[in-house]
Coordinates of C-alpha atoms and ligand atoms in Angstrom, one line a residue:
X1 CA 10.6 23.9 -49.5
X2 CA 11.1 21.9 -52.6
X3 CA 13.0 23.5 -55.5
X4 CA 10.7 23.4 -58.6
X5 CA 11.8 20.5 -60.9
X6 CA 10.4 19.0 -64.1
X7 CA 9.6 15.3 -63.5
X8 CA 7.3 12.8 -65.1
X9 CA 4.4 14.5 -63.4
X10 CA 5.5 18.1 -63.1
X11 CA 6.2 20.7 -65.7
X12 CA 8.4 23.8 -65.3
X13 CA 8.4 27.2 -67.2
X14 CA 11.1 29.6 -66.5
X15 CA 10.0 33.2 -66.6
X16 CA 13.3 35.0 -66.8
X17 CA 14.0 37.6 -69.4
X18 CA 13.1 41.3 -69.9
X19 CA 10.2 42.5 -67.9
X20 CA 8.6 46.0 -67.9
X21 CA 9.9 47.9 -65.0
X22 CA 8.8 51.1 -63.0
X23 CA 9.6 52.9 -59.9
X24 CA 6.7 53.6 -57.6
X25 CA 5.5 57.2 -57.9
X26 CA 6.2 57.1 -61.7
X27 CA 3.1 55.0 -62.3
X28 CA -0.4 54.9 -60.7
X29 CA -1.1 53.8 -57.2
X30 CA -2.3 50.4 -58.2
X31 CA 0.0 49.7 -61.3
X32 CA -0.9 46.0 -61.3
X33 CA -4.5 46.7 -62.5
X34 CA -3.2 47.4 -66.0
X35 CA -0.1 47.5 -68.3
X36 CA 2.7 49.4 -66.6
X37 CA 3.0 52.8 -68.0
X38 CA 6.8 52.9 -68.4
X39 CA 9.4 52.9 -71.1
X40 CA 11.9 51.1 -68.9
X41 CA 12.5 47.4 -69.0
X42 CA 14.7 45.4 -66.7
X43 CA 16.2 41.9 -66.9
X44 CA 15.3 39.1 -64.5
X45 CA 17.4 38.0 -62.8
X46 CA 19.4 41.1 -61.9
X47 CA 19.4 43.7 -59.1
X48 CA 18.0 46.9 -60.7
X49 CA 20.2 49.5 -59.0
X50 CA 23.2 49.6 -61.6
X51 CA 21.2 49.0 -64.7
X52 CA 20.0 52.6 -65.2
X53 CA 21.9 55.9 -65.6
X54 CA 19.3 57.7 -63.5
X55 CA 20.6 58.3 -60.0
X56 CA 17.1 58.6 -58.6
X57 CA 16.5 54.9 -59.7
X58 CA 19.7 53.7 -58.0
X59 CA 18.9 55.6 -54.8
X60 CA 15.2 54.8 -54.7
X61 CA 13.7 53.8 -51.3
X62 CA 10.6 51.8 -51.5
X63 CA 8.6 49.9 -54.1
X64 CA 9.5 49.1 -57.9
X65 CA 7.2 47.3 -60.2
X66 CA 8.1 44.4 -62.5
X67 CA 5.5 43.1 -65.1
X68 CA 5.1 40.7 -68.0
X69 CA 2.6 38.6 -69.7
X70 CA 2.7 34.8 -69.1
X71 CA 0.9 32.0 -70.9
X72 CA -0.1 28.8 -69.0
X73 CA 0.7 25.8 -71.1
X74 CA -2.4 24.4 -72.6
X75 CA -1.7 20.9 -71.5
X76 CA -2.0 21.8 -67.7
X77 CA -5.8 20.9 -67.6
X78 CA -6.6 19.5 -64.1
X79 CA -3.1 20.5 -62.8
X80 CA -2.2 22.6 -59.9
X81 CA -0.5 25.8 -61.1
X82 CA 2.1 27.5 -58.9
X83 CA 4.2 30.6 -59.3
X84 CA 7.5 30.7 -57.5
X85 CA 9.9 33.7 -56.9
X86 CA 13.3 32.6 -55.9
X87 CA 14.0 36.0 -54.3
X88 CA 12.5 39.4 -54.0
X89 CA 14.8 41.7 -52.1
X90 CA 13.5 42.5 -49.6
X91 CA 9.9 42.3 -49.7
X92 CA 7.7 41.0 -52.7
X93 CA 4.1 41.2 -53.6
X94 CA 2.8 39.1 -56.5
X95 CA -0.4 40.0 -58.6
X96 CA -2.0 37.7 -61.0
X97 CA -4.1 40.1 -63.1
X98 CA -5.8 42.3 -60.4
X99 CA -5.3 39.8 -57.6
X100 CA -2.9 39.8 -55.0
X101 CA -1.7 36.2 -54.6
X102 CA 1.5 36.3 -52.5
X103 CA 3.3 38.5 -50.2
X104 CA 6.7 37.9 -48.6
X105 CA 9.2 39.6 -46.4
X106 CA 12.9 38.4 -46.6
X107 CA 15.1 39.1 -49.5
X108 CA 17.0 36.0 -50.0
X109 CA 14.6 33.1 -49.6
X110 CA 11.9 32.0 -52.0
X111 CA 8.1 32.0 -51.8
X112 CA 5.3 30.7 -53.9
X113 CA 1.7 31.0 -54.6
X114 CA -1.0 28.4 -55.8
X115 CA -2.7 30.4 -58.6
X116 CA -4.8 27.6 -60.0
X117 CA -8.0 29.5 -59.2
X118 CA -6.7 32.6 -61.1
X119 CA -5.6 31.2 -64.4
X120 CA -6.6 28.6 -67.0
X121 CA -4.6 26.2 -69.2
X122 CA -3.7 27.9 -72.5
X123 CA -4.6 31.4 -71.2
X124 CA -2.5 34.3 -70.9
X125 CA -2.3 36.6 -67.7
X126 CA -0.6 39.6 -66.6
X127 CA 2.0 38.9 -63.9
X128 CA 3.0 42.0 -61.7
X129 CA 5.6 41.7 -58.9
X130 CA 6.3 44.6 -56.6
X131 CA 9.6 44.6 -54.7
X132 CA 10.3 46.8 -51.9
X133 CA 14.0 47.5 -50.7
X134 CA 13.4 49.1 -47.3
X135 CA 15.3 48.0 -44.3
X136 CA 13.9 48.8 -40.9
X137 CA 14.3 47.8 -37.3
X138 CA 12.0 44.8 -38.0
X139 CA 13.7 43.5 -41.1
X140 CA 16.6 41.1 -41.4
X141 CA 19.1 42.7 -42.3
X142 CA 18.1 45.8 -40.3
X143 CA 18.3 49.3 -41.4
X144 CA 16.9 52.8 -40.9
X145 CA 15.0 55.2 -43.1
X146 CA 15.4 58.8 -42.7
X147 CA 13.7 61.7 -44.6
X148 CA 16.1 64.5 -45.8
X149 CA 15.2 68.1 -45.6
X150 CA 14.2 68.2 -49.2
X151 CA 11.8 65.3 -48.5
X152 CA 13.8 62.5 -50.1
X153 CA 13.8 59.2 -48.2
X154 CA 17.2 57.8 -47.4
X155 CA 18.2 54.2 -46.4
X156 CA 21.1 53.6 -44.1
X157 CA 22.1 50.3 -42.7
X158 CA 24.7 48.6 -40.4
X159 CA 26.5 46.4 -43.0
X160 CA 28.9 47.6 -45.6
X161 CA 27.7 45.7 -48.8
X162 CA 25.4 47.7 -51.1
X163 CA 21.7 47.2 -50.6
X164 CA 21.1 45.8 -54.1
X165 CA 17.4 45.1 -54.7
X166 CA 14.9 43.7 -57.2
X167 CA 14.4 40.3 -58.6
X168 CA 17.9 38.9 -58.4
X169 CA 16.9 35.3 -58.9
X170 CA 14.7 33.3 -61.2
X171 CA 10.8 33.4 -61.3
X172 CA 9.0 30.2 -62.3
X173 CA 5.7 28.8 -63.3
X174 CA 5.2 25.1 -62.5
X175 CA 2.6 22.4 -62.4
X176 CA 1.9 19.7 -59.9
X177 CA -0.9 17.1 -59.8
X178 CA -3.6 17.9 -57.1
X179 CA -2.3 15.3 -54.8
X180 CA 1.3 16.1 -54.5
X181 CA 4.5 15.9 -52.5
X182 CA 5.2 19.1 -50.8
X183 CA 8.2 18.6 -48.6
X184 CA 11.1 16.0 -48.3
X185 CA 13.6 15.8 -45.4
X186 CA 16.7 13.5 -45.8
X187 CA 19.0 12.8 -42.9
X188 CA 22.0 10.6 -43.6
X189 CA 24.3 8.5 -41.3
X190 CA 26.7 5.8 -41.4
X191 CA 26.2 2.3 -39.8
X192 CA 27.7 -1.0 -39.6
X193 CA 30.9 -2.0 -37.6
X194 CA 33.1 -0.9 -40.6
X195 CA 30.9 2.1 -41.5
X196 CA 30.3 1.0 -45.0
X197 CA 26.4 1.2 -44.8
X198 CA 24.8 4.5 -45.3
X199 CA 21.5 5.2 -43.6
X200 CA 19.1 7.5 -45.2
X201 CA 16.3 8.8 -42.9
X202 CA 13.5 10.3 -44.9
X203 CA 10.2 12.2 -44.2
X204 CA 7.9 13.1 -47.0
X205 CA 5.2 15.7 -46.6
X206 CA 2.1 15.4 -48.9
X207 CA -0.8 17.9 -49.2
X208 CA -3.3 15.1 -48.3
X209 CA -2.7 11.7 -46.7
X210 CA -1.3 9.5 -49.4
X211 CA 0.5 6.3 -50.1
X212 CA 4.2 7.0 -50.5
X213 CA 7.0 4.9 -52.1
X214 CA 10.6 6.0 -52.1
X215 CA 13.6 4.6 -54.1
X216 CA 17.2 5.6 -53.8
X217 CA 19.2 5.6 -57.0
X218 CA 23.0 5.7 -57.3
X219 CA 24.8 8.0 -59.6
X220 CA 24.2 5.4 -62.5
X221 CA 20.5 5.5 -61.9
X222 CA 20.6 1.9 -60.4
X223 CA 18.2 1.4 -57.5
X224 CA 20.2 0.6 -54.3
X225 CA 17.4 0.8 -51.7
X226 CA 13.6 1.2 -51.6
X227 CA 10.9 1.8 -48.9
X228 CA 7.3 2.5 -48.3
X229 CA 5.4 5.2 -46.3
X230 CA 5.9 8.7 -45.5
X231 CA 8.9 8.1 -43.3
X232 CA 11.4 5.6 -42.7
X233 CA 15.1 4.7 -43.1
X234 CA 16.7 3.3 -46.1
X235 CA 20.0 1.4 -45.9
X236 CA 22.6 1.5 -48.7
X237 CA 25.3 -1.1 -48.5
X238 CA 28.9 -0.3 -49.7
X239 CA 27.8 3.3 -49.7
X240 CA 29.9 6.0 -51.6
X241 CA 30.2 8.8 -49.3
X242 CA 29.9 12.4 -50.2
X243 CA 33.3 13.9 -49.2
X244 CA 34.8 17.4 -49.5
X245 CA 36.5 17.6 -52.9
X246 CA 35.0 14.2 -54.0
X247 CA 31.2 14.7 -54.1
X248 CA 28.8 11.7 -54.7
X249 CA 25.3 12.2 -55.1
X250 CA 22.4 9.7 -54.9
X251 CA 18.7 10.6 -55.8
X252 CA 15.7 10.0 -53.6
X253 CA 12.8 9.3 -56.1
X254 CA 9.5 9.9 -54.1
X255 CA 6.2 8.6 -55.6
X256 CA 2.8 9.1 -54.6
X257 CA 0.7 6.1 -55.6
X258 CA -3.2 6.1 -56.0
X259 CA -3.3 2.4 -54.8
X260 CA -2.6 1.1 -51.4
X261 CA 1.1 1.3 -52.0
X262 CA 1.9 -2.4 -51.8
X263 CA 3.3 -2.2 -55.4
X264 CA 0.7 -4.8 -56.6
X265 CA -1.5 -4.1 -59.6
X266 CA -3.4 -0.9 -59.7
X267 CA -0.7 1.4 -58.1
X268 CA -0.4 4.4 -60.4
X269 CA 2.1 7.2 -59.7
X270 CA 0.1 10.4 -59.4
X271 CA 3.1 12.5 -58.4
X272 CA 6.8 12.0 -58.4
X273 CA 9.7 14.2 -57.3
X274 CA 13.4 13.5 -57.3
X275 CA 15.7 14.9 -54.6
X276 CA 19.4 14.7 -54.9
X277 CA 21.2 13.8 -51.6
X278 CA 24.7 12.8 -50.4
X279 CA 25.5 10.4 -47.6
X280 CA 27.8 12.1 -45.1
X281 CA 28.1 12.9 -41.4
X282 CA 29.0 16.1 -39.6
X283 CA 30.1 16.1 -36.0
X284 CA 31.9 18.5 -33.5
X285 CA 34.1 16.4 -31.2
X286 CA 36.3 18.3 -28.7
X287 CA 38.0 20.9 -30.7
X288 CA 37.7 19.1 -34.0
X289 CA 35.3 19.5 -36.7
X290 CA 34.5 16.0 -38.4
X291 CA 33.1 15.3 -41.7
X292 CA 32.5 11.5 -42.1
X293 CA 34.4 11.1 -38.8
X294 CA 37.5 12.7 -40.2
X295 CA 39.0 16.1 -39.2
X296 CA 38.2 18.8 -41.6
X297 CA 40.2 22.0 -42.0
X298 CA 38.2 24.9 -43.8
X299 CA 40.2 26.8 -46.4
X300 CA 38.4 29.4 -48.5
X301 CA 36.5 32.5 -48.2
X302 CA 33.6 34.6 -47.1
X303 CA 32.0 35.5 -50.4
X304 CA 29.2 37.8 -51.6
X305 CA 26.8 37.5 -54.5
X306 CA 28.2 40.5 -56.3
X307 CA 29.3 41.4 -59.9
X308 CA 29.4 44.5 -62.1
X309 CA 26.1 45.7 -63.6
X310 CA 23.9 42.9 -62.3
X311 CA 24.6 43.5 -58.7
X312 CA 23.4 40.6 -56.7
X313 CA 21.6 39.1 -59.9
X314 CA 22.4 35.4 -60.1
X315 CA 24.5 34.5 -63.1
X316 CA 25.6 30.9 -64.1
X317 CA 28.8 32.2 -65.9
X318 CA 29.9 33.9 -62.5
X319 CA 28.7 30.7 -60.6
X320 CA 31.0 28.3 -62.8
X321 CA 34.0 30.9 -62.9
X322 CA 33.9 31.4 -59.1
X323 CA 34.0 27.8 -58.5
X324 CA 36.7 27.3 -60.9
X325 CA 38.7 30.1 -59.2
X326 CA 38.1 28.4 -55.7
X327 CA 39.3 25.1 -57.0
X328 CA 42.4 26.7 -58.5
X329 CA 43.3 28.3 -55.3
X330 CA 42.8 25.3 -53.2
X331 CA 39.5 26.6 -51.3
X332 CA 37.6 23.7 -50.0
X333 CA 34.8 25.7 -48.6
X334 CA 33.0 29.2 -48.3
X335 CA 30.5 31.0 -46.1
X336 CA 27.4 32.4 -47.7
X337 CA 28.2 35.8 -46.1
X338 CA 25.8 37.6 -45.5
X339 CA 22.6 35.9 -46.7
X340 CA 21.4 32.8 -48.3
X341 CA 22.7 32.3 -51.8
X342 CA 20.8 31.3 -54.9
X343 CA 19.9 27.6 -54.9
X344 CA 21.9 27.1 -58.0
X345 CA 25.0 27.9 -55.9
X346 CA 24.0 25.4 -53.3
X347 CA 23.5 22.6 -55.9
X348 CA 26.7 23.4 -57.6
X349 CA 28.5 23.1 -54.2
X350 CA 26.7 19.7 -53.7
X351 CA 27.9 18.4 -57.1
X352 CA 31.4 19.7 -56.7
X353 CA 32.2 18.8 -53.1
X354 CA 32.7 22.2 -51.9
X355 CA 31.8 22.6 -48.1
X356 CA 29.4 25.5 -47.3
X357 CA 28.7 27.4 -43.9
X358 CA 25.1 28.6 -44.7
X359 CA 24.4 32.1 -43.1
X360 CA 21.1 33.9 -42.6
X361 CA 20.7 37.7 -43.6
X362 CA 21.1 38.7 -40.0
X363 CA 24.0 41.0 -40.5
X364 CA 24.3 44.3 -38.6
X365 CA 22.6 43.6 -35.3
X366 CA 25.2 45.7 -33.8
X367 CA 25.1 49.5 -33.1
X368 CA 28.8 49.5 -31.9
X369 CA 30.1 48.9 -35.4
X370 CA 30.5 52.2 -37.0
X371 CA 31.2 54.0 -33.7
X372 CA 34.8 53.0 -33.6
X373 CA 36.5 49.7 -32.7
X374 CA 36.4 50.3 -29.0
X375 CA 33.4 52.6 -29.3
X376 CA 30.5 52.4 -27.0
X377 CA 27.3 52.0 -29.1
X378 CA 25.4 55.4 -29.2
X379 CA 22.4 53.5 -28.1
X380 CA 22.1 49.9 -26.8
X381 CA 21.7 47.4 -29.6
X382 CA 19.1 45.4 -27.8
X383 CA 16.2 47.6 -26.4
X384 CA 12.6 48.5 -27.0
X385 CA 13.8 51.2 -29.1
X386 CA 16.3 49.4 -31.2
X387 CA 16.3 45.5 -31.8
X388 CA 13.7 43.8 -29.8
X389 CA 11.1 41.0 -29.9
X390 CA 9.8 42.0 -33.4
X391 CA 13.3 42.0 -34.8
X392 CA 13.9 38.6 -33.3
X393 CA 10.7 37.3 -34.8
X394 CA 11.9 38.3 -38.3
X395 CA 15.2 36.7 -37.5
X396 CA 13.5 33.5 -36.5
X397 CA 11.6 33.5 -39.7
X398 CA 14.8 34.0 -41.6
X399 CA 16.3 30.9 -39.8
X400 CA 13.1 28.9 -40.5
X401 CA 13.2 29.7 -44.2
X402 CA 16.9 29.1 -44.6
X403 CA 16.8 25.5 -43.1
X404 CA 13.4 24.7 -45.0
X405 CA 15.2 25.5 -48.3
X406 CA 18.7 24.1 -47.7
X407 CA 18.2 21.3 -45.0
X408 CA 18.9 18.5 -47.7
X409 CA 22.2 19.9 -49.2
X410 CA 25.2 17.7 -48.3
X411 CA 27.5 20.6 -48.8
X412 CA 25.9 22.5 -46.0
X413 CA 27.8 21.3 -42.9
X414 CA 26.8 24.2 -40.4
X415 CA 24.3 27.0 -39.9
X416 CA 25.5 30.5 -39.1
X417 CA 22.6 32.4 -37.7
X418 CA 24.1 35.9 -37.4
X419 CA 27.1 37.8 -38.6
X420 CA 28.8 40.0 -35.9
X421 CA 25.7 40.5 -33.5
X422 CA 26.6 42.7 -30.5
X423 CA 27.4 39.6 -28.5
X424 CA 29.2 41.5 -25.8
X425 CA 26.3 43.8 -25.0
X426 CA 23.6 43.5 -22.4
X427 CA 20.6 41.8 -23.9
X428 CA 22.6 39.6 -26.4
X429 CA 22.0 36.3 -24.6
X430 CA 18.3 37.0 -24.3
X431 CA 18.0 37.8 -27.9
X432 CA 20.1 34.9 -29.3
X433 CA 19.4 31.9 -27.0
X434 CA 15.9 31.3 -28.3
X435 CA 17.2 31.5 -31.9
X436 CA 19.9 28.8 -31.3
X437 CA 17.2 26.7 -29.7
X438 CA 15.0 27.2 -32.7
X439 CA 17.9 26.2 -35.1
X440 CA 18.7 23.1 -33.1
X441 CA 15.0 22.1 -33.1
X442 CA 14.5 22.6 -36.8
X443 CA 17.9 20.7 -37.6
X444 CA 19.3 18.6 -34.8
X445 CA 22.2 17.2 -37.1
X446 CA 24.2 20.2 -38.1
X447 CA 26.5 22.4 -35.8
X448 CA 25.4 25.9 -35.2
X449 CA 27.6 29.0 -35.2
X450 CA 27.7 32.8 -35.3
X451 CA 30.5 35.1 -36.5
X452 CA 31.8 37.1 -33.6
X453 CA 32.7 40.7 -34.1
X454 CA 36.3 42.0 -33.4
X455 CA 35.3 43.7 -30.1
X456 CA 33.6 40.6 -28.7
X457 CA 36.4 38.8 -26.8
X458 CA 36.5 35.6 -25.0
X459 CA 36.2 37.7 -21.8
X460 CA 33.1 39.8 -22.6
X461 CA 31.2 37.7 -25.2
X462 CA 27.9 36.6 -23.7
X463 CA 26.8 34.0 -26.1
X464 CA 29.6 31.7 -27.2
X465 CA 28.8 28.9 -24.9
X466 CA 25.5 28.3 -26.7
X467 CA 27.1 27.3 -30.0
X468 CA 29.2 24.5 -31.4
X469 CA 31.9 26.3 -33.3
X470 CA 33.2 29.7 -32.5
X471 CA 33.7 31.6 -35.7
X472 CA 35.7 34.8 -35.1
X473 CA 36.1 37.8 -37.5
X474 CA 39.5 39.4 -36.8
X475 CA 41.2 42.2 -38.5
X476 CA 44.7 42.5 -36.7
X477 CA 47.0 44.3 -39.0
X478 CA 44.1 46.2 -40.7
X479 CA 41.5 47.9 -38.4
X480 CA 43.8 47.1 -35.5
X481 CA 47.6 47.4 -35.5
X482 CA 47.2 48.9 -38.9
X483 CA 50.5 48.4 -40.8
X484 CA 52.3 46.6 -37.8
X485 CA 52.1 42.9 -38.7
X486 CA 54.4 41.9 -36.0
X487 CA 52.1 43.3 -33.3
X488 CA 49.1 41.8 -35.3
X489 CA 50.3 38.4 -35.2
X490 CA 51.0 38.5 -31.5
X491 CA 47.5 40.0 -30.7
X492 CA 45.8 37.4 -32.8
X493 CA 47.5 34.5 -31.3
X494 CA 46.7 35.6 -27.8
X495 CA 43.1 36.3 -28.8
X496 CA 42.6 32.9 -30.3
X497 CA 44.3 31.2 -27.3
X498 CA 41.8 33.1 -25.1
X499 CA 38.9 31.5 -26.8
X500 CA 40.4 28.2 -27.0
X501 CA 41.3 27.9 -23.4
X502 CA 38.0 29.3 -22.1
X503 CA 35.5 27.3 -24.3
X504 CA 37.3 24.2 -25.5
X505 CA 35.5 24.4 -28.8
X506 CA 36.6 24.5 -32.5
X507 CA 37.5 27.9 -33.5
X508 CA 37.4 29.1 -37.1
X509 CA 38.8 32.4 -38.5
X510 CA 35.6 33.3 -40.4
X511 CA 37.0 36.7 -41.6
X512 CA 40.5 38.1 -41.9
X513 CA 41.5 40.5 -44.6
X514 CA 43.0 43.8 -45.8
X515 CA 41.8 46.3 -48.5
X516 CA 44.1 46.1 -51.4
X517 CA 44.2 48.2 -54.4
X518 CA 45.3 46.1 -57.4
X519 CA 48.4 47.5 -58.9
X520 CA 49.5 49.4 -55.9
X521 CA 53.0 48.3 -54.9
X522 CA 55.6 49.1 -52.2
X523 CA 58.9 47.6 -51.0
X524 CA 57.8 48.5 -47.3
X525 CA 54.5 46.4 -47.2
X526 CA 52.4 49.6 -46.9
X527 CA 48.6 49.1 -46.2
X528 CA 46.6 48.9 -49.4
X529 CA 49.5 47.4 -51.6
X530 CA 49.4 44.0 -53.1
X531 CA 52.5 43.2 -50.9
X532 CA 50.8 44.2 -47.7
X533 CA 47.8 41.9 -48.3
X534 CA 50.1 39.0 -48.9
X535 CA 52.2 39.8 -45.9
X536 CA 49.0 40.3 -43.8
X537 CA 47.6 37.0 -44.7
X538 CA 50.9 35.1 -44.0
X539 CA 51.3 37.0 -40.6
X540 CA 47.7 35.9 -39.6
X541 CA 48.4 32.3 -40.9
X542 CA 51.6 31.9 -38.8
X543 CA 49.3 32.7 -35.8
X544 CA 46.6 30.2 -37.0
X545 CA 49.2 27.4 -37.2
X546 CA 50.2 27.6 -33.7
X547 CA 46.6 27.3 -32.3
X548 CA 45.5 23.6 -32.0
X549 CA 41.9 24.5 -31.8
X550 CA 41.6 26.3 -35.1
X551 CA 39.6 24.3 -37.6
X552 CA 39.7 26.8 -40.6
X553 CA 40.6 30.0 -42.2
X554 CA 38.2 32.0 -44.5
X555 CA 39.7 35.1 -46.0
X556 CA 37.6 38.2 -46.2
X557 CA 36.7 38.3 -49.1
X558 CA 36.8 36.2 -52.3
X559 CA 36.4 39.2 -54.5
X560 CA 36.1 42.9 -54.3
X561 CA 32.4 44.0 -53.9
X562 CA 30.3 47.0 -54.0
X563 CA 29.4 48.9 -50.9
X564 CA 27.4 51.8 -49.8
X565 CA 28.9 55.3 -50.5
X566 CA 31.3 56.2 -47.7
X567 CA 34.8 57.6 -47.1
X568 CA 36.1 54.3 -45.8
X569 CA 35.6 52.7 -49.3
X570 CA 37.1 53.5 -52.5
X571 CA 35.1 52.1 -55.2
X572 CA 33.8 49.4 -52.8
X573 CA 35.3 47.0 -50.5
X574 CA 38.7 46.0 -51.7
X575 CA 39.5 43.1 -49.5
X576 CA 39.1 40.7 -52.3
X577 CA 41.8 38.2 -53.2
X578 CA 40.3 38.6 -56.8
X579 CA 39.1 41.9 -58.1
X580 CA 35.5 42.5 -58.7
X581 CA 36.2 41.2 -62.3
X582 CA 37.8 38.0 -60.8
X583 CA 41.4 38.8 -61.6
X584 CA 43.9 37.5 -59.1
X585 CA 45.8 39.9 -56.9
X586 CA 49.3 38.9 -55.9
X587 CA 48.0 37.2 -52.6
X588 CA 45.9 34.7 -54.6
X589 CA 49.1 32.9 -55.8
X590 CA 50.4 32.7 -52.1
X591 CA 47.0 31.3 -50.8
X592 CA 47.1 28.8 -53.7
X593 CA 50.5 27.5 -52.7
X594 CA 49.4 27.2 -49.0
X595 CA 45.9 25.7 -49.5
X596 CA 46.9 23.2 -52.2
X597 CA 49.4 21.8 -50.0
X598 CA 47.2 21.7 -46.9
X599 CA 44.4 19.9 -48.9
X600 CA 41.7 20.2 -46.1
X601 CA 44.1 19.1 -43.4
X602 CA 45.2 21.1 -40.4
X603 CA 48.8 22.3 -40.8
X604 CA 51.0 20.7 -38.2
X605 CA 51.9 23.2 -35.5
X606 CA 55.0 25.2 -36.4
X607 CA 56.4 24.4 -32.9
X608 CA 57.0 21.1 -31.1
X609 CA 54.3 20.0 -28.7
X610 CA 55.0 20.9 -25.1
X611 CA 54.8 18.2 -22.3
X612 CA 51.1 18.9 -21.8
X613 CA 50.3 17.9 -25.4
X614 CA 49.7 21.6 -26.4
X615 CA 52.0 23.2 -28.9
X616 CA 54.7 25.2 -27.0
X617 CA 54.7 28.9 -27.8
X618 CA 57.3 30.1 -30.2
X619 CA 59.5 32.6 -28.3
X620 CA 59.5 35.0 -31.4
X621 CA 55.9 35.7 -30.7
X622 CA 55.6 36.7 -27.2
X623 CA 54.8 34.7 -24.2
X624 CA 51.2 33.6 -25.0
X625 CA 49.7 36.3 -22.6
X626 CA 46.8 38.3 -23.8
X627 CA 47.6 41.8 -24.5
X628 CA 44.7 44.2 -24.5
X629 CA 43.5 45.1 -28.0
X630 CA 45.0 48.6 -28.5
X631 CA 42.4 51.4 -28.9
X632 CA 44.2 52.7 -31.9
X633 CA 41.7 52.4 -34.7
X634 CA 38.3 52.6 -35.7
X635 CA 36.4 49.9 -37.8
X636 CA 34.3 50.9 -40.8
Ligands
LIG701 C1 33.4 42.8 -41.0 C2 32.0 42.4 -41.7 C3 32.0 42.4 -43.3 C4 32.8 43.7 -43.7 C5 34.2 43.6 -43.2 C6 35.1 44.8 -43.6 O1 31.5 41.3 -41.3 O2 30.8 42.3 -43.7 O3 32.8 43.7 -45.2 O4 34.0 43.7 -41.8 O5 35.0 45.8 -43.0 O6 33.2 43.4 -39.9 O7 35.7 44.6 -44.7

């Protein structure tokens, strides 16, 4: 799905600002049929939950309404008029005047409606957008709604981050010519004996068959390759690669011509769209993750879109500042845990050479989480009564929409199709396998992964062999072996070696972290202190550095973030290396020292290689056997 852009043939009007706002039940049953009877106003983009002092709004389960007047530019005569919502979390309905023009389920991907028939150039119309925040057994992410004794509806869910809702990203009105480009796919490669020629495979979708011309421009705007037809391959000699930390973007200018496309007289450009792209390759070979044929070691974070007051509302100032902090600390990558992020974030990563693991919103497909680390789920995760074919259909749609939106971003090097599914439970393979196949069909070029939950081990996990990279979330020293970092280090190393030996694939620590209250200190490295977070990260890293197959380390989390109420959380999840306000905790400085030295390369093993080529085990850390995970603690 193309991002709306202003081009020589397209105009773009941003509809952000203050909208009228009301919670369903406080206005009539069909509030779109007239002006919203409300005193409340809400900014777009922002989650609505933290804006108001009324607890009933924060805890509301169901629909809310946003409304504003919009004027169509008078110059748009004969143009197609499109309304685009970047995200409505989790379901959106769009009304132009009294007419329903779009409906969409899935809170983190865009949708749009052709409203040409409903509006006229120069005319004003009433735009009403309904947003529903409900999570159920057939939404991604899933949740459950219960009704309290006093009749209030309550939402629970299986992930810890707060269920922020509303219009957290931009809303746009844009024009296209009647004959227009509606999709572009770019796949890049490297060719030539010395690998200096870039190949740019392209496919252009148009709403009706049309003559297509494409041109590739370098960063100076100089044409470096050109082609004709709706698909083909361009070649760029002496190509400048997109590299981690050294981004370089070309532009693909796609024109629809009204002549025969031979470039001769009479060819007029009827639509033009410009798609930025980077030339790079991604490949998994053995236990290595290669970008442009070179081993890449991921340093960085699982993040969240989260900030005070605006919740998950996109904010350009936080965008710039977060990337500054990532650069400062030596992070070369992040995971869009646990949902697709705003497209502005993806474009920023493209321009600044930050590598992204792009994740769907499939978090919480696991009924064992919450019932204790070694707990048996109260009910099976995959069954007719819990998560089933309809859940998977919603999950498949989430994958389709993620890839449709993000397929051309050079920063995206891997798809993560689920966070902590119950991969050690009966039914997991049947649920997941078709989704892996779908992902590969939609994008045969990028590796596919999932983030494995702590209690999925190399022994009991049922899906790992389906994936290219094994991302594992591990909390040794926090949820397990709490406060005992020596044990944590031993357990982690044994755990990682188990995966490495069984699967022979690259392994990535996609989450490790410890809740830390800024300002809390202790000479004894007590949990929750800044000293403990630092010591925890270092103990984990010592284990990483001894495991050859490890290709990266993402700390959980970049910053503290808001969670649902619960006794496990004090003012939110505090595993941030930065506070929610983005102030560094002590561990930030230590990470900076480690990551700026690594510079995207794997640390050399701390021990000398053994005769079999594998690093020998350091005697201080046990014999490399795999102790059972101790049943001593429960996970939030
Ligand atoms: C992991 C989840 C992550 C949580 C984290 C935690 O993937 O979303 O925030 O645990 O408990 O299991 O901090």
